[in-house]
Coordinates of C-alpha atoms in Angstrom, one line a residue:
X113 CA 12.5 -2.4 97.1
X114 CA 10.1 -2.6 94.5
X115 CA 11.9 0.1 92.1
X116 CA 15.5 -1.6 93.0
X117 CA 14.0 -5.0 91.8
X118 CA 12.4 -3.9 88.5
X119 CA 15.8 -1.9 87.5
X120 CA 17.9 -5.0 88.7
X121 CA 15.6 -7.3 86.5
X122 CA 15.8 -4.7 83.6
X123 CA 20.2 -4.5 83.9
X124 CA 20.3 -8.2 83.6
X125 CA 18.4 -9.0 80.7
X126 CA 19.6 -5.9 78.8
X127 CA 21.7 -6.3 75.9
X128 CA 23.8 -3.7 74.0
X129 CA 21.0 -2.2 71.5
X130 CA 18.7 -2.2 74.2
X131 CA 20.2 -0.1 77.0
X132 CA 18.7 2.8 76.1
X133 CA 15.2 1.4 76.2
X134 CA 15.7 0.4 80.0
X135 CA 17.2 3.6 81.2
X136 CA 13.8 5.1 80.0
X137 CA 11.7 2.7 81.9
X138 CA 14.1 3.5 85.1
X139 CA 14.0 7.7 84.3
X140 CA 10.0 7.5 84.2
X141 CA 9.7 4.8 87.4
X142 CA 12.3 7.5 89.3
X143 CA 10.1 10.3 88.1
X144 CA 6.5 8.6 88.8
X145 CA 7.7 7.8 92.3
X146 CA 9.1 11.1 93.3
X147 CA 5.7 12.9 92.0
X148 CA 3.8 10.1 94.3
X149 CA 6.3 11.2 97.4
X150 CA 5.9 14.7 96.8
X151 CA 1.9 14.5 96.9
X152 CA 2.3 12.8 100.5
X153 CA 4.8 14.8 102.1
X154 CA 2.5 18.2 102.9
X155 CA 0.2 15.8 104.8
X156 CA 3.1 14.8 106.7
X157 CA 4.3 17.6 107.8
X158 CA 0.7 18.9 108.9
X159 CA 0.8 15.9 111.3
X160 CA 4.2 16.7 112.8
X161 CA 3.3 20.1 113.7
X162 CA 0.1 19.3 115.4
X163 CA 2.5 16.9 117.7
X164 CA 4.9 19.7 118.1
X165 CA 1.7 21.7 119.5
X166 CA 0.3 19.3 121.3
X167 CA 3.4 18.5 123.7
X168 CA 5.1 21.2 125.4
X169 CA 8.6 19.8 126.0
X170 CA 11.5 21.8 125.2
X171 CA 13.3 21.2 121.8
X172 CA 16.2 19.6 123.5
X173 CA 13.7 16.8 124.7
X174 CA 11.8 17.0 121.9
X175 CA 14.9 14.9 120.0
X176 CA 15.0 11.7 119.4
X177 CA 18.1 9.2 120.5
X178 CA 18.3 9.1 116.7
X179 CA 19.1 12.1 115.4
X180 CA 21.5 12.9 112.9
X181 CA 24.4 15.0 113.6
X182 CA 25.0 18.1 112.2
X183 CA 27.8 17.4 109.8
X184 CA 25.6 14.0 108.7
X185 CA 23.7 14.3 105.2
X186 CA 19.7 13.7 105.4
X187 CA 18.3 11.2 102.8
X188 CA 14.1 12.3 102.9
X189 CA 12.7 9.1 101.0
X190 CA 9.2 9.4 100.7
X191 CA 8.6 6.2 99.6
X192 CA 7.7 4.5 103.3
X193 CA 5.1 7.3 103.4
X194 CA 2.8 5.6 100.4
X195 CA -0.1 4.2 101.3
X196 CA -1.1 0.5 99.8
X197 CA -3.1 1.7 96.8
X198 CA 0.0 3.8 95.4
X199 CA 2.2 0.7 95.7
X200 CA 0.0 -1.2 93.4
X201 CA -0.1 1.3 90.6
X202 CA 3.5 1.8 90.7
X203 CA 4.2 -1.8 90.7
X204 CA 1.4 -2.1 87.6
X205 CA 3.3 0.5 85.9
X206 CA 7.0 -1.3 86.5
X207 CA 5.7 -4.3 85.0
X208 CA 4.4 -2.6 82.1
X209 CA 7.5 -1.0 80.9
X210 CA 9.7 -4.2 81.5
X211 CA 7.1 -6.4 79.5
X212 CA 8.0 -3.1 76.7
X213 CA 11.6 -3.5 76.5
X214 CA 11.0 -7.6 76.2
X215 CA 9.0 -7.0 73.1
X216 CA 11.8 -5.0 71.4
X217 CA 14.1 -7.7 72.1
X218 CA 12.2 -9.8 70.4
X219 CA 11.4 -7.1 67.2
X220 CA 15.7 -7.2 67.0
X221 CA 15.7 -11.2 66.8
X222 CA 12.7 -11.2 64.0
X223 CA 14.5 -11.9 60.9
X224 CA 17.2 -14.3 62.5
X225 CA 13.9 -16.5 63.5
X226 CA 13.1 -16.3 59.9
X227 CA 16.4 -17.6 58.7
X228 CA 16.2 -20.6 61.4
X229 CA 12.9 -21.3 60.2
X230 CA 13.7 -21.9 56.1
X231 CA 16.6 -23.6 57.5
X232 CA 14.1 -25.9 59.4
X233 CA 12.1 -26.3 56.6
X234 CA 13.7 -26.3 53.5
X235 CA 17.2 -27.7 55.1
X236 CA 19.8 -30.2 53.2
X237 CA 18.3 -33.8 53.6
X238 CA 14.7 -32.3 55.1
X239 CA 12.1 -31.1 51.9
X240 CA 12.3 -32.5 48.3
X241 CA 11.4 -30.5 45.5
X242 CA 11.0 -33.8 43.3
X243 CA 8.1 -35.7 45.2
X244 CA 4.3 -34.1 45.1
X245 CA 2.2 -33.0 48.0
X246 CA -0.1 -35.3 49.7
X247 CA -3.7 -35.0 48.9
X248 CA -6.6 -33.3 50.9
X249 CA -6.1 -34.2 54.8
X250 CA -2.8 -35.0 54.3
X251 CA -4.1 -38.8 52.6
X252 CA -1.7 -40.1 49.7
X253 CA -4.6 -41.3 47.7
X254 CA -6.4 -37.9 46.5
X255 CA -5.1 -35.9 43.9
X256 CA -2.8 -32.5 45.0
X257 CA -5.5 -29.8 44.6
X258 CA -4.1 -26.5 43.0
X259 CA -6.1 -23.2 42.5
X260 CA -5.9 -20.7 40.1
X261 CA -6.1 -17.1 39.5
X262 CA -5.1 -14.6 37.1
X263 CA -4.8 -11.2 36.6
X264 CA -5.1 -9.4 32.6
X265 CA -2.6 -6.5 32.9
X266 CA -2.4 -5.5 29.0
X267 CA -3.6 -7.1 25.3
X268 CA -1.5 -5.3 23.0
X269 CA -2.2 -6.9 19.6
X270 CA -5.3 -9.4 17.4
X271 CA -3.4 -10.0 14.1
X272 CA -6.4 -11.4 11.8
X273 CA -3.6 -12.5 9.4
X274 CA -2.0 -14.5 11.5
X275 CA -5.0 -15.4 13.9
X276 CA -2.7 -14.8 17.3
X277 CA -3.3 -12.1 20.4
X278 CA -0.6 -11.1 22.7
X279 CA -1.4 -10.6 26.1
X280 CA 0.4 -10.0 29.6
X281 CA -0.9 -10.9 32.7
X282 CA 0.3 -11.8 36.2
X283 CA -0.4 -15.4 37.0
X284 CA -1.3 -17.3 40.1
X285 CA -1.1 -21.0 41.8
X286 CA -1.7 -21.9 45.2
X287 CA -1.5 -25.4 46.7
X288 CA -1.1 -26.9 50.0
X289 CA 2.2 -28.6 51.1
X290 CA 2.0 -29.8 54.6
X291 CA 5.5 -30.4 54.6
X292 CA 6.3 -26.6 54.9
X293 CA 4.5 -25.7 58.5
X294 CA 6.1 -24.0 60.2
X295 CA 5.3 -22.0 63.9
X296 CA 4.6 -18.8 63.1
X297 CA 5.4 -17.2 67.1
X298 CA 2.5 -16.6 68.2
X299 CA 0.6 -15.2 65.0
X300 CA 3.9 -12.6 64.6
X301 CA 5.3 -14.2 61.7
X302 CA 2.7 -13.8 59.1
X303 CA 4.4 -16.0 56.0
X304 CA 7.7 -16.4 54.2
X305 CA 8.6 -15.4 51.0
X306 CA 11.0 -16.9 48.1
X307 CA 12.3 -15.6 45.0
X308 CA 13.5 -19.3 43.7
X309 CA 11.3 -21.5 42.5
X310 CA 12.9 -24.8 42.5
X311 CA 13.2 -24.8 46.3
X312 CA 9.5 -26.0 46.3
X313 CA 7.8 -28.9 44.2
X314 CA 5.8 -26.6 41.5
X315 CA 3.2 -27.6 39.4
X316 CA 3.8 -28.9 35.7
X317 CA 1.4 -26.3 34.2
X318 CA 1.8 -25.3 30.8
X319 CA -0.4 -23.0 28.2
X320 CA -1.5 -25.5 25.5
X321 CA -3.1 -22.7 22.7
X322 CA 0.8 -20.9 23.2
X323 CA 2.9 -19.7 20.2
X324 CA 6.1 -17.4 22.4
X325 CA 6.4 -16.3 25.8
X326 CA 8.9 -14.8 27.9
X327 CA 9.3 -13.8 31.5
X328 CA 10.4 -10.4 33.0
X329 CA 13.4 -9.9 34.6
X330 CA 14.1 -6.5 34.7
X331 CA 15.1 -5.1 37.7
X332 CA 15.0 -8.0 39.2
X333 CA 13.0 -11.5 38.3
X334 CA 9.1 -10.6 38.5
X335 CA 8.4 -13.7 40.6
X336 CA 8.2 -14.6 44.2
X337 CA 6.7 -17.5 46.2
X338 CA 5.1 -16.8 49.6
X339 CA 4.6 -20.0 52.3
X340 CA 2.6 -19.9 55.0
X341 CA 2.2 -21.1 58.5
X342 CA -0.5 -23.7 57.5
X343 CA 2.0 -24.6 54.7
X344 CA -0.3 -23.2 52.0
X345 CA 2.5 -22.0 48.9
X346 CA 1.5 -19.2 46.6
X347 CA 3.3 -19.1 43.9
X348 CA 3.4 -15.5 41.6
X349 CA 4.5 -14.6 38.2
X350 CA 4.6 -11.8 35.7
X351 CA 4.2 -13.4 31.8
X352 CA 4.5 -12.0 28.1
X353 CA 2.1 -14.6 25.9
X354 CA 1.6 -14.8 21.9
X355 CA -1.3 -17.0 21.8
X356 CA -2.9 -18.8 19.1
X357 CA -7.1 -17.3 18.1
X358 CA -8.8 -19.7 15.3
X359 CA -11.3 -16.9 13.9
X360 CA -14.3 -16.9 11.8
X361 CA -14.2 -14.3 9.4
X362 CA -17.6 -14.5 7.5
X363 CA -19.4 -11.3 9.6
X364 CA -16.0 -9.1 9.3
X365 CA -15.9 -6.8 9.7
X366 CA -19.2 -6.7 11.9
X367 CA -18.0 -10.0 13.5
X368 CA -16.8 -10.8 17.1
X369 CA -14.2 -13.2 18.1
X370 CA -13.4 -15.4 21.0
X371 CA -9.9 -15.9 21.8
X372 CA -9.0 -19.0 24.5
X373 CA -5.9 -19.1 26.7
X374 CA -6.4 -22.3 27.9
X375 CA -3.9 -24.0 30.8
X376 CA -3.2 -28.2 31.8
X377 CA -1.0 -30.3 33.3
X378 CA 1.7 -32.0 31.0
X379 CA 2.8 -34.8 33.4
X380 CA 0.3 -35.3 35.9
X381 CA -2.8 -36.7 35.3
X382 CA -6.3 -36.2 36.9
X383 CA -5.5 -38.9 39.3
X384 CA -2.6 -36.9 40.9
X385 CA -3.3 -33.4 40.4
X386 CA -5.8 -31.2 39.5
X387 CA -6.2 -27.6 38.7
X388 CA -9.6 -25.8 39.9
X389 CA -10.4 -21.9 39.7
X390 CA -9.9 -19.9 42.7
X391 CA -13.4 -18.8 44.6
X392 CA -14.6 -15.4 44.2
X393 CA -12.7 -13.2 41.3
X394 CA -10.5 -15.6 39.3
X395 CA -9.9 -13.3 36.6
X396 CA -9.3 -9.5 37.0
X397 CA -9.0 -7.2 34.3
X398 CA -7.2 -3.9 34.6
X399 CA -9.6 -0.8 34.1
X400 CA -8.1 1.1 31.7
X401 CA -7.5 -1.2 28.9
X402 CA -7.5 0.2 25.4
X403 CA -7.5 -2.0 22.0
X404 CA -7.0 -0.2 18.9
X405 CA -9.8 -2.1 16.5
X406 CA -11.7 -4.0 19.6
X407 CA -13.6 -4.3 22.8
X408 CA -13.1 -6.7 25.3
X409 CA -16.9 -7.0 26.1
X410 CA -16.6 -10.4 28.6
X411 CA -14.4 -12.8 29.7
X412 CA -15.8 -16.8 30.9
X413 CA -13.8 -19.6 32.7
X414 CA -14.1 -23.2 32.1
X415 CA -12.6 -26.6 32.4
X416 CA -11.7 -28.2 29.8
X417 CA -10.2 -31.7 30.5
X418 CA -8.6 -33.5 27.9
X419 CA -8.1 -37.4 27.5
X420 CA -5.3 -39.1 25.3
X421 CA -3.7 -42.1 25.6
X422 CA -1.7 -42.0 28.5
X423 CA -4.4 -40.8 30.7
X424 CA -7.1 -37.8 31.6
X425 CA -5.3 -34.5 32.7
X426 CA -6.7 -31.7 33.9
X427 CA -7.0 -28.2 31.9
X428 CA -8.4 -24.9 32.7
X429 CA -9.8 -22.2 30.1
X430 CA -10.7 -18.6 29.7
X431 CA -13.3 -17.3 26.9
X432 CA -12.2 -13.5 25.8
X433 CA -14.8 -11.9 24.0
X434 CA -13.5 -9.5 21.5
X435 CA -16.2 -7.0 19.7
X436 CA -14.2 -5.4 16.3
X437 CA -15.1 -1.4 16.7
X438 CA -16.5 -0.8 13.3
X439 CA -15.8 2.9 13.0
X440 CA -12.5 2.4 11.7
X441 CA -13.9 0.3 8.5
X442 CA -16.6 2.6 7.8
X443 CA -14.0 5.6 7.5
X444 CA -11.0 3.5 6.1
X445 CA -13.4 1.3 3.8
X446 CA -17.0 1.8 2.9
X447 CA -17.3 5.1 2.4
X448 CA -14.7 5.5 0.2
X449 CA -16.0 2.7 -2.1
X450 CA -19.7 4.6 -2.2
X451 CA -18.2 7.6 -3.4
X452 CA -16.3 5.6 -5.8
X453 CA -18.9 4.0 -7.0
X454 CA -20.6 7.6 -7.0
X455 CA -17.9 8.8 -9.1
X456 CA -18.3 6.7 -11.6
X457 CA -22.0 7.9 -12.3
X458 CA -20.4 11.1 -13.3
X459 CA -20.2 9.7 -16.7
X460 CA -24.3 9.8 -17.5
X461 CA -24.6 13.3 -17.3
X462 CA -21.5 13.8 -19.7
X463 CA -21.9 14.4 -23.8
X464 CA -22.1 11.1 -25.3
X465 CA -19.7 12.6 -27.6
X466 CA -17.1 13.1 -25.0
X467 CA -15.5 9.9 -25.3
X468 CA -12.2 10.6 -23.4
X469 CA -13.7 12.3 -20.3
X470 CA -16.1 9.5 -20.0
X471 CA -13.6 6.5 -20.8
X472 CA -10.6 8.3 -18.4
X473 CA -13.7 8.5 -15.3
X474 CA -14.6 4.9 -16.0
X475 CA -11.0 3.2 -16.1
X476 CA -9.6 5.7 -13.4
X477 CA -12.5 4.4 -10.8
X478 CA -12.5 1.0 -12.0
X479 CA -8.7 0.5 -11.4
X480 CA -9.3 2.9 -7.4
X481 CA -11.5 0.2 -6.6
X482 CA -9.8 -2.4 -7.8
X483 CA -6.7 -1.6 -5.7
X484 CA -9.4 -1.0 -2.7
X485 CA -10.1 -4.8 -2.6
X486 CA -6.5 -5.7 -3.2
X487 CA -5.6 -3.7 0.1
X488 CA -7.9 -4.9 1.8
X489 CA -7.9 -8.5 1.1
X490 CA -4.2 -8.6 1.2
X491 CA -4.7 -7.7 5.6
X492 CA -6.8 -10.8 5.7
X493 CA -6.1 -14.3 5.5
X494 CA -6.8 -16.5 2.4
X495 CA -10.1 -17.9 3.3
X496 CA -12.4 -20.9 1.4
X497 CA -15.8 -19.1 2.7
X498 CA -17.1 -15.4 1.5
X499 CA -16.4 -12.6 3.8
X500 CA -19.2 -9.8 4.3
X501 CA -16.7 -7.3 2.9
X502 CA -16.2 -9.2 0.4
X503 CA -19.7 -8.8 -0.8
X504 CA -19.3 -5.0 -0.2
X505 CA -16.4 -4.8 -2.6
X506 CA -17.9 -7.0 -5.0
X507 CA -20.9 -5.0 -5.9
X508 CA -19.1 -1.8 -5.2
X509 CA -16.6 -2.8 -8.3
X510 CA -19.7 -4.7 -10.4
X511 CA -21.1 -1.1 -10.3
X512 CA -18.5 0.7 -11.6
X513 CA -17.4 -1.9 -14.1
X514 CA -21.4 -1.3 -14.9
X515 CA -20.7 2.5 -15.4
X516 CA -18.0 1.6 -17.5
X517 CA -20.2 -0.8 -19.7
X518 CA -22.5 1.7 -20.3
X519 CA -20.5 4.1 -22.0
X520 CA -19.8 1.4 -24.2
X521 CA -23.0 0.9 -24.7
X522 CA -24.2 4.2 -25.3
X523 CA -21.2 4.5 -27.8
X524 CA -22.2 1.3 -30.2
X525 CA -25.8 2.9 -30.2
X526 CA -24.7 6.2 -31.2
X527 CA -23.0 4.8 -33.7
X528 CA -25.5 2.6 -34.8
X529 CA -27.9 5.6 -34.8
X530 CA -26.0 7.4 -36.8
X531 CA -25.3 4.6 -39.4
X532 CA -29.3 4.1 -39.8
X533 CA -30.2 8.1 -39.9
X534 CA -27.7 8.3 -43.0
X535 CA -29.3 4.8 -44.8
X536 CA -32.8 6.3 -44.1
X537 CA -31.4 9.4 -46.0
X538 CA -30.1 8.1 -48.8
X539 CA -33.3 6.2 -49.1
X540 CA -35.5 9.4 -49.0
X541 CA -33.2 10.8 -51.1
X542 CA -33.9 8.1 -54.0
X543 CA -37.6 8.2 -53.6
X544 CA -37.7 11.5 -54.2
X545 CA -35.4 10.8 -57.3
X546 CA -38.2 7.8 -58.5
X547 CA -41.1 10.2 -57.8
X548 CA -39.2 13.0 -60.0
X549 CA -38.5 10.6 -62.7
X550 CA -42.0 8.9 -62.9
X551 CA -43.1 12.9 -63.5
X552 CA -41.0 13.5 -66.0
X553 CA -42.5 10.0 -67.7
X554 CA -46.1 11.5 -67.0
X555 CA -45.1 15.0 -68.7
X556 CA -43.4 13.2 -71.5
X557 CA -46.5 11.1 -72.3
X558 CA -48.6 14.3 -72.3
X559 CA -46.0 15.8 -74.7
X560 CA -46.5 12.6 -76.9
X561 CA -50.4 13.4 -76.8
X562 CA -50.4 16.4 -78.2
X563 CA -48.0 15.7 -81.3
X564 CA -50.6 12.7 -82.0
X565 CA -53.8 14.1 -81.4
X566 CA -54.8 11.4 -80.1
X567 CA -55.7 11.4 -75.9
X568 CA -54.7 8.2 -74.0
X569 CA -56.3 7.7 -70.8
X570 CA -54.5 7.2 -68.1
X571 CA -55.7 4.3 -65.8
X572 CA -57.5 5.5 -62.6
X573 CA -56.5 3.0 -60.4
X574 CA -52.3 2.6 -60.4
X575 CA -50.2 -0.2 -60.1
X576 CA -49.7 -1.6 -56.4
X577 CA -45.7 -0.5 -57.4
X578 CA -46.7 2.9 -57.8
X579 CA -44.6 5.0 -55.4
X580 CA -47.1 7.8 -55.3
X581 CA -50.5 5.1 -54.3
X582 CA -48.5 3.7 -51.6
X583 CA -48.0 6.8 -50.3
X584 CA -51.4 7.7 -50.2
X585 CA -52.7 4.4 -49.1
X586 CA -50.1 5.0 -46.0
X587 CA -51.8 8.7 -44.9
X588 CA -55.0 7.6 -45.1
X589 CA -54.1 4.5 -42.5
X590 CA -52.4 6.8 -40.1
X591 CA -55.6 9.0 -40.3
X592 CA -58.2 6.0 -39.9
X593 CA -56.2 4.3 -36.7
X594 CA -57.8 4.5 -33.3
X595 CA -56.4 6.8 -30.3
X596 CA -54.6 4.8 -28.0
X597 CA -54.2 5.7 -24.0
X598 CA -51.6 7.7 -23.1
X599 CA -48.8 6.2 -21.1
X600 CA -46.4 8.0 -18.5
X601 CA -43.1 6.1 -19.5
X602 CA -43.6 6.6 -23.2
X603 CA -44.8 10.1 -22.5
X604 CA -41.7 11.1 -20.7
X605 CA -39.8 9.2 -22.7
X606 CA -41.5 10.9 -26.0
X607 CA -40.1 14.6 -24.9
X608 CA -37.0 12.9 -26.4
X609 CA -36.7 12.7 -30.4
X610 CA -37.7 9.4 -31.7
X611 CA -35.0 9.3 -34.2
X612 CA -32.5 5.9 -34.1
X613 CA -29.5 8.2 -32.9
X614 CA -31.8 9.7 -29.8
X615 CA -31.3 5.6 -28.4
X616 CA -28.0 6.3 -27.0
X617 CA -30.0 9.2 -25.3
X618 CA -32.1 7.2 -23.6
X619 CA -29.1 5.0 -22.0
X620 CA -27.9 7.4 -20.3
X621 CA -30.8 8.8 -19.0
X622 CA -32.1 5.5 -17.9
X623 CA -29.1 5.0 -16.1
X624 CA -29.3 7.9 -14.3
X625 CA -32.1 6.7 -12.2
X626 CA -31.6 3.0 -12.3
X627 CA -27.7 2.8 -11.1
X628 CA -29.0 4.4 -7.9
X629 CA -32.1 2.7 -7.2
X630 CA -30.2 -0.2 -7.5
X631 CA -27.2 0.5 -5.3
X632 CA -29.5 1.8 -2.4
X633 CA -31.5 -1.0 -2.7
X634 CA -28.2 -3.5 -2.4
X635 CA -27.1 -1.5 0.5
X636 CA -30.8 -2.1 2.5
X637 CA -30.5 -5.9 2.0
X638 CA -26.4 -5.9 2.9
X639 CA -26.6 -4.1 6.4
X640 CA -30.1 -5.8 7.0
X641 CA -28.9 -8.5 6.6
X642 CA -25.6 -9.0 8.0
X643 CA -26.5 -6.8 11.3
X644 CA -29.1 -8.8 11.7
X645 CA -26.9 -11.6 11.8
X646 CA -24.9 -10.1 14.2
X647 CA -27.3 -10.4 17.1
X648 CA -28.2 -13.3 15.9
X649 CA -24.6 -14.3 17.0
X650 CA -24.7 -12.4 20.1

């Protein structure tokens, strides 16, 4: 009676998709039952025979008034033969399989109860988009509270020119409208999900610190809105930003910059809604995120509420910290101005006499560095303040305007040199022609003498004009001076000739050892200096 039941129940409530479920449940109830009949027919028959034994009446009285005839078919049902215990499993196991095929009913039905309940919802003349959520509790007084969370999916580009990042990321609201509850059958119907956004009210959030956007629609609009049970809405998008970075360029390019994407309300003020940061992680970053010139070493949130005349509205913020990856300006930058400015010391150790070698190196590493700070300042913007490459440049180009300078110099002193080694000669020249001619006088006197026979004494002690006593007065004070101490800069500067054209000599070989000492000595302070400044700003 049991199994007729069960497969009666199961016909009636079975629909067209479901008819093959059922006759599942009524193959296995046949087949369990049959293997429960079979396991107590042996015992029956053991008891029959001991009966048989037992009583010795012939066969013919051995029949009962019940028999079947002979042409009569014999239904063996061994169902009245199951003890109590076997009817309880079976009608356990009955039950089981009918509460099965209910359940995928109710799978079939799933998506129609979804339909019925956005229509319940979200129906003409039942939700408007236009009016704001009550506040916490459900109370008309408090402020609609809306969290926020956001996820970094790519920064592609930090123009310093233009002082903007770009940046793609997938953001995140969520907010609680109590008008979308909904019964979500018994835990079965986890939330709802919407792919147009003016079907809810959304929040007036907009990115102050923006310059373009743009959504993305391909395949299909990157955007959905999910609404739960408790009629908590989360709202998701995917967003291309260009926003604006105000950076200070004094330390580049051994700075770091902070770039802001900041977030408010444009209508609603503090009083009606407010935006907060979700609990936990409210920024991710993806993993493998590559800048070409920087590092993302940290990111901070904030709030950053701001007050104008029609009220206090609420705003959100988030700190990027940007590190510039200074391998790229000491390849591109630096170390092609040092060996510039290396070059141009070539000059020194060239003839003083090669004046177009040396005046080619000077103006052909001048005008290199010259177009060096043009390229590079023309990748910057035009700042009022002095930039720490800037400094580098400078000195780089003073240097080799230096190198320059000096051949110029060396080349007026040659000349010079030259000019006062041909007076001194002609000078020599016409003492020696004085000192010949005053001779002559003395050998004419003598001459005179003679013809006379008269002797005229010559004075001892000659005229302070006398071109020979001043030369002996000046031997004998070159004899009587003292011995001074020897010195090691005149020393090594005496293996040089002392003669006025040598000076131009001496340039160069001063400059030799002074254009360096210099230039290392400028680099020390620079890097000191501005690296030290740079933790100072971290």
């Amino acid at each position: 009676m049991c199994q007729c039941e069960c497969v009666s129940h199961i016909s009636r409530r079975k629909t067209s998709s479901s008819s093959s479920s059922s006759g599942k449940a009524r193959s296995q109830a046949g087949k369990f039952v049959n293997q429960v009949g079979r396991a107590e027919t042996p015992k029956e028959q053991r008891s029959s025979s001991d009966a048989s034994r037992r009583s010795h009446r012939p066969p013919q009285e051995a029949a009962t008034p019940h028999a079947p005839s002979p042409g009569s078919r014999t239904h063996h049902t061994p169902i009245p033969n199951m003890g109590s215990g076997h009817y309880f499993w079976a009608i356990l196991y009955f039950a089981s399989l009918c509460s099965a095929s209910l359940a995928n009913n109710a799978k079939i039905n799933f998506r129609e109860k979804e339909k019925k309940v956005l229509d319940q919802i979200l129906g003409a003349g039942k939700y408007d988009a236009r009016i704001r959520p009550s506040g916490i509790n459900g109370t008309d007084n408090k402020a609609t509270n809306v969290s926020v969370n956001m996820f970094l999916r790519s920064i592609s580009k930090i123009d310093d020119y233009k002082m903007e990042y770009s940046v793609q990321l997938t953001f995140r609201e969520q907010w609680t409208d109590e008008r979308l509850k909904f019964d979500d059958i018994q835990g079965r119907l986890k939330y709802l999900t919407l792919t147009e956004a003016n079907r809810v009210w959304m929040p007036d959030l907009f990115f102050s610190n923006e310059k373009e956007g743009h959504f993305h629609n391909i395949i299909m609009p990157n955007v959905y809105i999910r609404i739960f049970p408790n009629g908590s809405v989360l709202y998701s998008i995917r967003i291309s930003l260009t926003l604006a970075c105000p950076m200070n360029l004094k330390l580049y390019p051994l700075d770091r910059q902070i770039c802001s994407l900041r977030m408010a309300s444009y209508g609603w003020t503090t009083n009606d809604l407010v935006f907060l940061w979700k609990e936990g992680d409210p920024v991710q970053v993806v993993k493998n995120l590559h800048l070409p010139r920087f590092t993302l070493e940290k990111f901070l949130t904030d709030y950053c509420n701001s007050k104008t005349n029609t009220g206090e509205y609420s705003c959100l913020k988030v700190d990027l910290l940007f590190k510039r990856e200074f391998s790229y300006y000491l390849i591109q930058i630096y170390i092609p101005c040092c060996m510039l400015v290396i070059v141009s010391w070539v000059s020194f150790w060239l003839d003083q006499g090669a004046v177009p070698a040396r005046v080619s190196l000077g103006v052909t590493t001048l005008l290199t560095m010259a177009t060096q700070t043009s390229g590079i300042n023309a990748s910057l913007p035009p700042v009022s303040y002095t930039k720490a490459i800037d400094v580098w440049t400078g000195v780089c180009l003073t240097f080799v305007f230096g190198a320059l300078l000096e051949f110029a110099l060396v080349n007026y002193a040659s000349r010079s040199g030259s000019n006062k080694a041909n007076m001194h000669k002609e000078n020599m020249k016409k003492k020696r022609r004085d000192l010949e001619q005053a001779s002559l006088d003395a050998a004419s006197d003598l001459l005179d003498t003679d013809s006379n026979a008269t002797f005229a004494m010559k004075p001892l002690v000659r005229h302070p004009g006398d071109p020979l006593a001043l030369e002996k007065r000046l031997q004998c004070e070159v004899h009587m001076q003292a011995p001074k101490r020897p010195n090691c800069c005149k020393t090594w500067l005496s293996k040089f000739p002392t003669r006025q054209c040598s000076r131009s000599k001496r340039i160069d070989v001063i400059s030799r050892i002074t254009f360096p000492l210099v230039f290392a000595l400028f680099n020390l302070v620079y890097w000191s200096t501005y690296l030290f400044r740079e933790e100072e700003d971290e």
